[in-house]
Short mmCIF file of C-alpha atoms in Angstrom, two decimals:
data_model
loop_
_atom_site.label_atom_id
_atom_site.label_comp_id
_atom_site.label_asym_id
_atom_site.label_seq_id
_atom_site.Cartn_x
_atom_site.Cartn_y
_atom_site.Cartn_z
CA MET A 136 -31.05 47.34 -1.87
CA THR A 137 -29.34 45.45 0.95
CA PRO A 138 -26.44 47.46 2.41
CA LYS A 139 -23.04 45.86 2.25
CA LEU A 140 -21.19 44.96 5.38
CA PRO A 141 -17.90 46.71 6.17
CA PRO A 142 -14.84 44.83 4.96
CA SER A 143 -13.84 43.93 8.51
CA LYS A 144 -17.18 42.20 9.13
CA THR A 145 -17.84 40.43 5.86
CA PRO A 146 -18.17 36.67 6.17
CA THR A 147 -15.29 36.07 3.77
CA THR A 148 -12.83 38.11 5.83
CA ARG A 149 -14.03 37.20 9.29
CA LYS A 150 -11.39 35.17 11.07
CA LYS A 151 -11.85 32.80 13.92
CA SER A 152 -10.29 34.03 17.08
CA SER A 153 -7.15 32.14 17.98
CA LYS A 154 -7.20 33.24 21.61
CA VAL A 155 -7.06 30.30 23.99
CA PRO A 156 -8.93 30.56 27.33
CA TRP A 157 -6.65 31.04 30.33
CA PHE A 158 -8.16 27.99 32.02
CA GLU A 159 -7.04 25.74 29.14
CA ARG A 160 -3.50 27.10 29.40
CA LEU A 161 -3.50 26.69 33.17
CA MET A 162 -4.65 23.08 33.04
CA ALA A 163 -2.16 22.35 30.28
CA LEU A 164 0.64 23.68 32.50
CA VAL A 165 -0.62 21.64 35.46
CA ALA A 166 -0.75 18.50 33.33
CA LEU A 167 2.73 19.18 31.97
CA GLY A 168 4.06 19.68 35.50
CA ASN A 169 2.49 16.42 36.65
CA LEU A 170 3.95 14.54 33.68
CA SER A 171 7.37 16.01 34.48
CA LEU A 172 7.09 14.68 38.05
CA VAL A 173 6.04 11.28 36.72
CA LEU A 174 9.05 11.12 34.41
CA PHE A 175 11.33 12.26 37.24
CA ASP A 176 9.94 9.55 39.52
CA ILE A 177 10.35 6.85 36.87
CA THR A 178 13.97 7.80 36.19
CA TYR A 179 14.98 8.74 39.75
CA VAL A 180 16.44 5.38 40.79
CA SER A 181 18.51 5.03 37.62
CA GLY A 182 19.68 8.65 37.87
CA ARG A 183 20.25 8.75 41.62
CA ASP A 184 24.04 8.56 41.27
CA PHE A 185 23.99 11.80 39.27
CA TYR A 186 21.73 13.56 41.79
CA LEU A 187 23.91 12.33 44.66
CA ARG A 188 27.02 13.68 42.98
CA GLU A 189 25.69 16.97 41.57
CA LEU A 190 22.53 17.79 43.57
CA PRO A 191 22.68 15.93 46.89
CA ILE A 192 19.81 18.00 48.27
CA ILE A 193 17.44 16.16 45.89
CA THR A 194 18.46 12.76 47.26
CA GLN A 195 17.93 13.98 50.82
CA ILE A 196 14.37 14.97 49.95
CA TYR A 197 13.35 12.19 47.58
CA ASP A 198 15.08 9.12 49.06
CA PRO A 199 12.47 8.70 51.82
CA LEU A 200 9.66 8.62 49.22
CA LYS A 201 11.34 5.71 47.44
CA GLY A 202 12.24 3.91 50.68
CA ILE A 203 15.97 4.42 50.06
CA LYS A 204 18.23 4.26 53.12
CA PRO A 205 22.02 4.09 53.56
CA HIS A 206 23.33 0.54 53.45
CA ARG A 207 24.78 -0.59 56.78
CA ASP A 208 27.83 -2.36 55.36
CA THR A 209 28.97 0.39 53.02
CA GLN A 210 28.20 3.07 55.61
CA LYS A 211 30.35 1.19 58.11
CA TYR A 212 33.12 1.09 55.50
CA LEU A 213 32.94 4.84 54.97
CA LYS A 214 32.77 5.47 58.72
CA THR A 215 35.88 3.33 59.33
CA LEU A 216 37.68 5.26 56.57
CA GLU A 217 36.96 8.57 58.31
CA GLU A 218 38.16 7.13 61.64
CA LEU A 219 41.38 6.01 59.93
CA LYS A 220 42.00 9.50 58.61
CA LYS A 221 41.54 11.01 62.07
CA GLN A 222 43.79 8.40 63.67
CA VAL A 223 46.59 9.08 61.16
CA VAL A 224 46.38 12.79 61.92
CA LYS A 225 46.33 12.09 65.65
CA THR A 226 49.05 9.41 66.06
CA GLY A 227 50.83 9.19 62.73
CA LEU A 228 50.84 6.48 60.04
CA GLN A 229 53.18 4.05 61.86
CA SER A 230 51.25 3.87 65.16
CA PRO A 231 49.66 0.61 66.38
CA GLN A 232 46.23 2.28 66.39
CA VAL A 233 46.55 3.03 62.66
CA ALA A 234 47.69 -0.53 62.00
CA ALA A 235 44.54 -1.83 63.73
CA LYS A 236 42.33 0.46 61.65
CA LEU A 237 44.08 -0.58 58.46
CA GLN A 238 43.46 -4.22 59.33
CA GLU A 239 39.79 -3.47 60.07
CA ILE A 240 39.20 -1.64 56.82
CA ASN A 241 41.05 -4.34 54.92
CA ASN A 242 38.70 -6.95 56.41
CA LEU A 243 35.71 -4.81 55.42
CA SER A 244 37.07 -4.62 51.85
CA ALA A 245 37.32 -8.42 51.66
CA ASN A 246 33.82 -8.86 53.07
CA THR A 247 32.47 -6.34 50.56
CA ILE A 248 33.94 -8.35 47.68
CA ASP A 249 32.62 -11.66 49.04
CA GLU A 250 29.14 -10.59 50.11
CA ASP A 251 28.45 -7.93 47.47
CA PRO A 252 26.20 -5.52 49.41
CA PHE A 253 25.55 -3.73 46.10
CA ARG A 254 23.42 -6.62 44.83
CA ALA A 255 20.26 -5.61 46.70
CA ALA A 256 20.21 -2.24 44.90
CA SER A 257 21.04 -3.85 41.52
CA LYS A 258 24.39 -2.08 41.57
CA SER A 259 26.76 -5.01 41.30
CA GLY A 260 28.27 -3.25 38.33
CA THR A 261 29.47 -0.51 40.69
CA LEU A 262 31.34 -3.10 42.76
CA GLU A 263 32.97 -4.43 39.59
CA LYS A 264 34.05 -0.92 38.73
CA ILE A 265 35.64 -0.54 42.20
CA LYS A 266 37.50 -3.83 41.79
CA ASP A 267 38.76 -2.88 38.32
CA ARG A 268 40.09 0.46 39.57
CA MET A 269 41.90 -1.16 42.48
CA ARG A 270 43.50 -3.81 40.24
CA SER A 271 44.56 -1.06 37.85
CA ARG A 272 46.05 0.97 40.72
CA ILE A 273 47.89 -1.97 42.31
CA PRO A 274 48.47 -4.81 39.81
CA ASN A 275 49.31 -8.32 41.01
CA PRO A 276 50.04 -11.59 39.23
CA GLN A 277 46.76 -13.15 40.38
CA GLU A 278 44.73 -10.10 39.26
CA SER A 279 42.96 -10.34 42.60
CA ALA A 280 40.99 -7.35 43.88
CA LYS A 281 41.34 -8.64 47.44
CA GLN A 282 45.12 -8.67 47.11
CA SER A 283 45.07 -5.15 45.70
CA PHE A 284 43.01 -3.93 48.68
CA LYS A 285 45.31 -5.76 51.10
CA THR A 286 48.37 -4.13 49.59
CA PHE A 287 46.72 -0.72 49.50
CA TRP A 288 45.63 -0.81 53.16
CA SER A 289 49.12 -1.53 54.51
CA GLN A 290 51.48 0.78 56.39
CA ASN A 291 54.39 -0.23 54.14
CA TYR A 292 52.59 0.70 50.88
CA LEU A 293 51.09 3.94 52.22
CA SER A 294 54.45 5.03 53.61
CA LYS A 295 56.28 4.22 50.39
CA GLN A 296 53.75 5.80 48.00
CA GLY A 297 52.76 8.64 50.28
CA TRP A 298 49.71 8.68 52.54
CA GLN A 299 48.28 11.95 51.27
CA GLN A 300 48.61 11.03 47.61
CA GLU A 301 47.01 7.61 47.99
CA ILE A 302 44.16 8.67 50.26
CA THR A 303 43.37 11.55 47.88
CA TRP A 304 43.14 9.08 44.99
CA PHE A 305 40.90 6.78 47.05
CA ASP A 306 38.59 9.65 47.99
CA ALA A 307 38.30 10.67 44.32
CA LYS A 308 37.97 7.25 42.62
CA ILE A 309 36.63 4.72 45.14
CA LYS A 310 34.80 6.53 47.91
CA PRO A 311 32.10 8.12 45.63
CA LEU A 312 31.30 4.69 44.20
CA VAL A 313 30.96 3.16 47.67
CA ALA A 314 28.72 6.06 48.74
CA THR A 315 26.25 5.39 45.91
CA ASN A 316 25.17 2.09 47.45
CA TYR A 317 21.91 2.03 49.36
CA TYR A 318 19.28 -0.23 50.83
CA ARG A 319 15.66 0.01 49.69
CA THR A 320 12.85 -1.12 51.94
CA ILE A 321 10.19 -3.57 50.78
CA GLY A 322 6.51 -3.15 51.52
CA GLU A 323 3.95 -5.74 52.60
CA ASN A 324 3.06 -6.35 48.96
CA GLY A 325 6.57 -7.62 48.29
CA GLU A 326 7.47 -4.61 46.11
CA PHE A 327 9.97 -1.82 46.77
CA THR A 328 8.57 1.05 48.77
CA ASP A 329 7.22 3.79 46.51
CA ASN A 330 5.30 6.69 48.04
CA PHE A 331 5.04 8.77 44.90
CA TRP A 332 1.27 8.55 45.27
CA GLN A 333 1.55 11.12 48.06
CA ILE A 334 2.74 13.66 45.50
CA ASP A 335 0.48 12.41 42.73
CA LEU A 336 -2.74 12.28 44.75
CA PRO A 337 -3.49 16.06 44.64
CA PHE A 338 -3.01 16.06 40.86
CA ILE A 339 -5.30 13.03 40.50
CA ALA A 340 -8.00 14.81 42.48
CA ILE A 341 -7.67 17.97 40.36
CA PHE A 342 -7.83 16.08 37.08
CA ALA A 343 -10.75 13.91 38.20
CA ILE A 344 -12.82 16.92 39.28
CA GLU A 345 -11.92 18.81 36.12
CA PHE A 346 -12.84 15.79 33.97
CA LEU A 347 -16.28 15.43 35.57
CA ALA A 348 -16.97 19.16 35.33
CA ARG A 349 -15.76 19.42 31.74
CA THR A 350 -17.79 16.44 30.50
CA TYR A 351 -20.88 17.66 32.34
CA PHE A 352 -20.50 21.08 30.75
CA ILE A 353 -20.15 19.48 27.30
CA SER A 354 -23.34 17.46 27.81
CA ARG A 355 -25.22 20.58 28.93
CA HIS A 356 -23.84 22.76 26.13
CA HIS A 357 -24.64 20.20 23.41
CA ARG A 358 -28.19 18.94 23.89
CA SER A 359 -27.67 15.95 21.61
CA VAL A 360 -24.65 14.73 23.63
CA THR A 361 -25.26 12.72 26.78
CA TRP A 362 -22.91 12.79 29.76
CA ARG A 363 -21.77 9.29 28.89
CA ALA A 364 -21.06 10.33 25.32
CA ALA A 365 -19.13 13.35 26.59
CA ILE A 366 -17.01 11.05 28.78
CA LEU A 367 -16.22 8.94 25.71
CA TRP A 368 -15.51 12.17 23.86
CA ARG A 369 -12.73 13.02 26.34
CA TRP A 370 -11.57 9.44 26.89
CA TYR A 371 -7.90 10.34 26.77
CA ASP A 372 -8.19 12.53 29.88
CA ILE A 373 -8.88 9.42 31.96
CA PHE A 374 -5.16 8.61 31.92
CA LEU A 375 -4.50 11.77 33.94
CA PHE A 376 -6.13 10.43 37.08
CA LEU A 377 -5.34 6.73 36.83
CA PRO A 378 -2.92 5.78 39.67
CA PHE A 379 -1.23 3.27 37.36
CA TRP A 380 0.10 3.36 33.80
CA ARG A 381 1.23 6.89 34.58
CA LEU A 382 3.46 7.06 31.52
CA LEU A 383 0.34 7.07 29.30
CA ARG A 384 -0.36 10.58 30.56
CA VAL A 385 1.90 11.78 27.78
CA LEU A 386 -1.09 11.36 25.42
CA PRO A 387 -3.53 13.78 27.13
CA VAL A 388 -0.69 16.16 27.98
CA THR A 389 0.36 16.35 24.33
CA ILE A 390 -3.22 16.96 23.24
CA ARG A 391 -3.72 19.69 25.85
CA ILE A 392 -0.47 21.44 24.93
CA HIS A 393 -1.51 21.38 21.28
CA GLN A 394 -4.98 22.71 22.05
CA ALA A 395 -3.51 25.45 24.25
CA LYS A 396 -0.92 26.24 21.53
CA MET A 397 2.01 26.10 23.95
CA PRO A 398 3.46 25.66 21.38
CA ASP A 399 1.30 24.81 18.40
CA LEU A 400 2.21 21.23 17.49
CA GLN A 401 0.47 21.29 14.11
CA PRO A 402 3.74 21.68 12.11
CA ILE A 403 5.27 18.74 13.98
CA ARG A 404 2.17 16.62 13.38
CA THR A 405 2.24 17.58 9.71
CA GLN A 406 5.88 16.59 9.35
CA ILE A 407 5.28 13.27 11.10
CA SER A 408 2.31 12.46 8.87
CA ARG A 409 4.24 13.49 5.77
CA GLY A 410 7.12 11.25 6.77
CA PHE A 411 4.73 8.36 7.34
CA VAL A 412 3.06 8.87 3.98
CA ALA A 413 6.42 9.18 2.21
CA ASN A 414 7.61 5.90 3.70
CA PHE A 415 4.50 3.82 3.10
CA ALA A 416 2.55 5.44 0.25
CA GLN A 417 4.53 3.73 -2.49
CA GLU A 418 4.32 0.28 -0.92
CA LEU A 419 0.62 0.62 -0.12
CA THR A 420 -0.20 1.88 -3.61
CA GLU A 421 1.72 -0.93 -5.25
CA VAL A 422 -0.05 -3.53 -3.10
CA VAL A 423 -3.48 -2.07 -3.85
CA VAL A 424 -2.85 -1.86 -7.60
CA ILE A 425 -1.40 -5.37 -7.78
CA GLN A 426 -4.31 -6.77 -5.80
CA LEU A 427 -6.83 -5.00 -8.06
CA ILE A 428 -5.18 -6.23 -11.25
CA ASN A 429 -4.85 -9.77 -9.88
CA GLN A 430 -8.57 -9.80 -9.07
CA MET A 431 -9.36 -8.63 -12.61
CA GLN A 432 -7.12 -11.36 -14.05
CA GLN A 433 -8.81 -13.95 -11.87
CA SER A 434 -12.25 -12.75 -12.99
CA ILE A 435 -11.18 -13.09 -16.63
CA THR A 436 -9.60 -16.54 -16.31
CA THR A 437 -12.47 -18.01 -14.26
CA GLY A 438 -15.09 -16.69 -16.68
CA GLU A 439 -16.78 -14.47 -14.11
CA LEU A 440 -16.24 -11.43 -16.33
CA ALA A 441 -17.93 -13.15 -19.26
CA ARG A 442 -20.92 -14.06 -17.10
CA GLN A 443 -21.25 -10.44 -16.01
CA LEU A 444 -20.93 -9.04 -19.53
CA PHE A 445 -23.20 -11.57 -21.23
CA GLN A 446 -25.71 -12.16 -18.44
CA SER A 447 -29.13 -13.50 -19.26
CA PRO A 448 -32.21 -11.28 -18.86
CA LYS A 449 -33.33 -13.41 -15.91
CA GLN A 450 -30.17 -12.63 -13.93
CA ARG A 451 -30.57 -9.90 -11.35
CA TYR A 452 -28.64 -6.76 -12.20
CA LEU A 453 -28.44 -3.55 -10.19
CA ASP A 454 -28.80 -0.44 -12.35
CA ILE A 455 -27.84 2.75 -10.52
CA ASN A 456 -28.57 5.36 -13.23
CA ASN A 457 -31.22 3.80 -15.55
CA ILE A 458 -28.71 3.79 -18.41
CA ASN A 459 -27.48 0.79 -20.34
CA GLU A 460 -23.80 1.66 -20.33
CA ILE A 461 -22.82 -1.01 -22.87
CA GLU A 462 -25.47 0.22 -25.33
CA ALA A 463 -24.49 3.85 -24.76
CA ILE A 464 -20.82 3.08 -25.35
CA ALA A 465 -21.64 1.12 -28.51
CA THR A 466 -23.78 3.99 -29.84
CA HIS A 467 -21.00 6.47 -29.16
CA LEU A 468 -18.46 4.25 -30.92
CA VAL A 469 -20.79 3.92 -33.94
CA GLN A 470 -21.18 7.70 -34.16
CA ILE A 471 -17.44 8.22 -34.04
CA THR A 472 -16.85 5.51 -36.63
CA VAL A 473 -19.53 6.79 -39.04
CA TYR A 474 -18.91 10.54 -38.80
CA LYS A 475 -15.21 10.78 -37.95
CA VAL A 476 -13.29 7.69 -38.97
CA LEU A 477 -14.83 6.52 -42.25
CA PRO A 478 -14.62 9.94 -44.02
CA GLN A 479 -10.90 10.06 -43.27
CA LEU A 480 -10.46 6.64 -44.84
CA GLN A 481 -12.10 7.57 -48.17
CA PRO A 482 -8.83 8.39 -50.06
CA ASP A 483 -7.27 5.11 -48.91
CA LEU A 484 -10.39 3.17 -49.89
CA GLU A 485 -10.44 4.80 -53.37
CA ALA A 486 -6.77 3.96 -53.89
CA LEU A 487 -7.24 0.35 -52.81
CA LEU A 488 -10.43 -0.18 -54.83
CA GLY A 489 -8.95 1.56 -57.87
CA TYR A 490 -5.86 -0.63 -57.81
CA ASN A 491 -7.82 -3.87 -57.52
CA ILE A 492 -10.38 -2.91 -60.24
CA GLU A 493 -7.63 -1.76 -62.59
CA LEU A 494 -5.72 -4.98 -61.97
CA PHE A 495 -8.88 -6.99 -62.70
CA LEU A 496 -9.60 -5.06 -65.92
CA LYS A 497 -6.06 -5.45 -67.18
CA GLN A 498 -6.37 -9.21 -66.85
CA SER A 499 -9.78 -9.27 -68.65
CA PRO A 500 -9.85 -10.01 -72.45
CA LEU A 501 -12.87 -7.73 -72.76
CA TYR A 502 -10.78 -4.79 -71.54
CA GLN A 503 -8.12 -5.51 -74.16
CA GLY A 504 -10.84 -5.52 -76.89
CA TRP A 505 -12.24 -2.15 -75.78
CA LYS A 506 -8.79 -0.56 -75.97
CA GLN A 507 -8.54 -1.42 -79.65
CA VAL A 508 -11.91 0.20 -80.56
CA PRO A 509 -11.34 3.79 -81.80
CA GLY A 510 -12.80 6.45 -79.47
CA LEU A 511 -13.65 3.92 -76.72
CA GLY A 512 -10.18 3.11 -75.43
CA ASN A 513 -10.55 5.27 -72.28
CA LEU A 514 -14.12 4.17 -71.55
CA PRO A 515 -13.20 1.23 -69.26
CA ALA A 516 -10.84 3.46 -67.25
CA GLN A 517 -13.53 6.14 -66.84
CA LEU A 518 -16.08 3.55 -65.81
CA ALA A 519 -13.59 2.14 -63.29
CA GLU A 520 -13.02 5.59 -61.79
CA GLN A 521 -16.77 6.21 -61.41
CA LEU A 522 -17.22 2.76 -59.91
CA VAL A 523 -14.46 3.37 -57.39
CA ALA A 524 -15.92 6.76 -56.43
CA GLU A 525 -19.40 5.31 -55.95
CA LEU A 526 -18.12 2.39 -53.90
CA SER A 527 -16.03 4.63 -51.64
CA LYS A 528 -19.05 6.92 -51.10
CA LEU A 529 -21.15 3.92 -50.32
CA VAL A 530 -18.66 2.78 -47.69
CA THR A 531 -18.06 6.20 -46.15
CA LEU A 532 -21.22 8.24 -46.68
CA GLY A 533 -23.67 5.35 -46.81
CA PRO A 534 -23.39 4.55 -43.09
CA GLN A 535 -24.01 8.21 -42.26
CA ASP A 536 -27.22 8.29 -44.32
CA ALA A 537 -28.28 4.97 -42.87
CA TYR A 538 -27.59 6.18 -39.34
CA GLU A 539 -29.57 9.40 -39.91
CA ALA A 540 -32.47 7.39 -41.31
CA PHE A 541 -32.23 5.07 -38.33
CA LYS A 542 -32.39 8.05 -35.94
CA ILE A 543 -35.48 9.44 -37.72
CA ALA A 544 -37.17 6.06 -37.72
CA SER A 545 -36.44 5.57 -34.01
CA GLU A 546 -38.51 8.63 -33.10
CA ASP A 547 -41.84 6.90 -33.76
CA PRO A 548 -43.11 3.90 -31.72
CA VAL A 549 -42.64 1.41 -34.51
CA GLY A 550 -39.12 2.67 -35.17
CA THR A 551 -38.32 2.53 -31.50
CA LYS A 552 -39.51 -1.05 -31.29
CA LEU A 553 -37.55 -2.05 -34.37
CA SER A 554 -34.39 -0.29 -33.16
CA SER A 555 -34.65 -1.91 -29.74
CA GLN A 556 -35.15 -5.27 -31.43
CA LEU A 557 -32.13 -4.60 -33.61
CA VAL A 558 -29.93 -3.67 -30.65
CA GLN A 559 -31.15 -6.68 -28.67
CA HIS A 560 -30.52 -9.09 -31.52
CA PHE A 561 -27.19 -7.45 -32.23
CA GLY A 562 -26.15 -7.85 -28.59
CA GLN A 563 -27.31 -11.46 -28.52
CA ALA A 564 -25.49 -12.26 -31.73
CA LEU A 565 -22.34 -10.50 -30.62
CA GLY A 566 -22.48 -12.15 -27.20
CA ALA A 567 -23.02 -15.58 -28.76
CA GLU A 568 -20.05 -15.10 -31.06
CA LEU A 569 -17.85 -13.79 -28.27
CA GLN A 570 -18.80 -16.71 -26.05
CA GLN A 571 -17.50 -19.17 -28.57
CA GLN A 572 -14.77 -21.11 -26.77
CA GLN A 573 -11.97 -20.29 -29.16
CA THR A 574 -12.90 -16.60 -29.47
CA TRP A 575 -13.27 -16.04 -25.73
CA GLN A 576 -10.06 -17.95 -24.95
CA GLU A 577 -8.17 -15.63 -27.28
CA ILE A 578 -9.78 -12.57 -25.68
CA GLN A 579 -9.00 -13.90 -22.18
CA LEU A 580 -5.37 -14.47 -23.10
CA LEU A 581 -5.01 -11.01 -24.60
CA LEU A 582 -6.68 -9.29 -21.64
CA SER A 583 -4.60 -11.22 -19.12
CA ASP A 584 -1.37 -10.39 -20.93
CA PHE A 585 -2.40 -6.75 -21.20
CA LEU A 586 -3.08 -6.53 -17.46
CA GLU A 587 0.25 -8.19 -16.69
CA GLU A 588 2.10 -5.66 -18.86
CA PHE A 589 0.08 -2.83 -17.35
CA LYS A 590 0.95 -4.02 -13.85
CA ILE A 591 4.66 -4.16 -14.59
CA ASN A 592 4.79 -0.78 -16.32
CA TYR A 593 2.56 0.97 -13.79
CA ILE A 594 4.56 -0.26 -10.81
CA GLN A 595 7.77 0.79 -12.50
CA ARG A 596 6.37 4.31 -12.90
CA LEU A 597 5.35 4.28 -9.25
CA SER A 598 8.93 3.57 -8.21
CA GLU A 599 10.10 6.50 -10.29
CA GLU A 600 7.44 8.88 -8.88
CA ASP A 601 8.62 11.69 -6.63
CA PHE A 602 6.47 11.30 -3.53
CA GLU A 603 7.96 14.38 -1.91
CA LYS A 604 6.69 16.39 -4.86
CA ILE A 605 3.26 14.78 -4.53
CA LEU A 606 3.16 15.62 -0.83
CA GLU A 607 4.17 19.18 -1.59
CA GLN A 608 1.32 19.47 -4.09
CA ALA A 609 -1.10 18.08 -1.48
CA LYS A 610 0.12 20.63 1.03
CA GLU A 611 -0.38 23.42 -1.52
CA LEU A 612 -3.95 22.23 -2.14
CA GLN A 613 -4.62 22.28 1.59
CA ARG A 614 -3.31 25.83 1.75
CA ILE A 615 -5.49 26.98 -1.13
CA ALA A 616 -8.61 25.17 0.08
CA PRO A 617 -8.29 24.63 3.83
CA ARG A 618 -10.62 22.18 5.49
#
């Protein structure tokens, strides 16, 4: 007797280890880090204003990689502003030196509005924001930003409104916007300078080496898999070391994170697939069903169905199970009719036959003569009852006896030949009758109408079906019988 394995080692209780190799986790983290750098690089220019305001150290490090340099015009504006502040502290607001600086910065403001140094960095919207804030601070009938700057940078206005108050407002509302402007160098290829490749190159080298080693190991581990097939197997990893289309790295990174279970993305994938199925299952099912029914209706109306059903013996027909399905169905229907249906109809047949025979006898003069003969008055009624009983038995039990005799006769060669001949002739006769133009037109019309009604009713039930419940049942089946 073969000894039983311990419960912990039986095949039914053995569980596949869910431990992920440390190398897979490490490479998943490296790929995730590289993707994070790629996303940071792609969004850096658009988010530079935030980094400059909140984390200026990042702009000091990353600006050179993107070829970003301070713009000469706006830097001169900011430099002149700082000189003005120092001059006011040194000589006072009403000194000639301050008046000269105010005139200089006013000229720079006008030039900034006319020349728009923000255009090169695609930041013209920032200049519009500066102009709107100045017009809001110092309104004028012309709604001119130049006039607002001219009024603001005047000794009379600054003295009246208060130098400290106005310069504090300017430093808070206007100066940060001016400081966001920059100039970006252009390379020999006519594109903006972008040296992100210097950061990305080490990652590309790591991923390329890892890809070659991994695919080679797969081809060696699986004898039936060539190195080329292994490369196609891991096709998505190619995006990790392509120097272009870097955003596509999200695909291999997502796969690696899922494989490393950091975290396990299976629930998310399941929810996404369930949502997709819930949104499109009804429409797809309706389209498929409608198309199928329309094809059946077309086959009926064009006569293709009739040609298939009543094909000639010379026509080629593919039989997949060596069974004549039409003959088998007909035999089954005959058995049901003979043994199940006809016996149940015997009382109804007796009642119908009895009524008609009695009605016939009552109208017969011979029946009236028999009633007048003493002792024989009930004889016609008794004969009618026996006749009805025999006829009903003949209709109900006769086919059973005939069918049994037919089965016995079909067991010998002669009976088999005769039965086959009977079925063949029956099929030919039935087919000939059904192919009569009027008969087949009526059948076509009925079948087409039936399919149309079926299509309408079936699609209506589809609309009322709870697909969430269906999906829940599918999920339960997957839990009971996992793949």
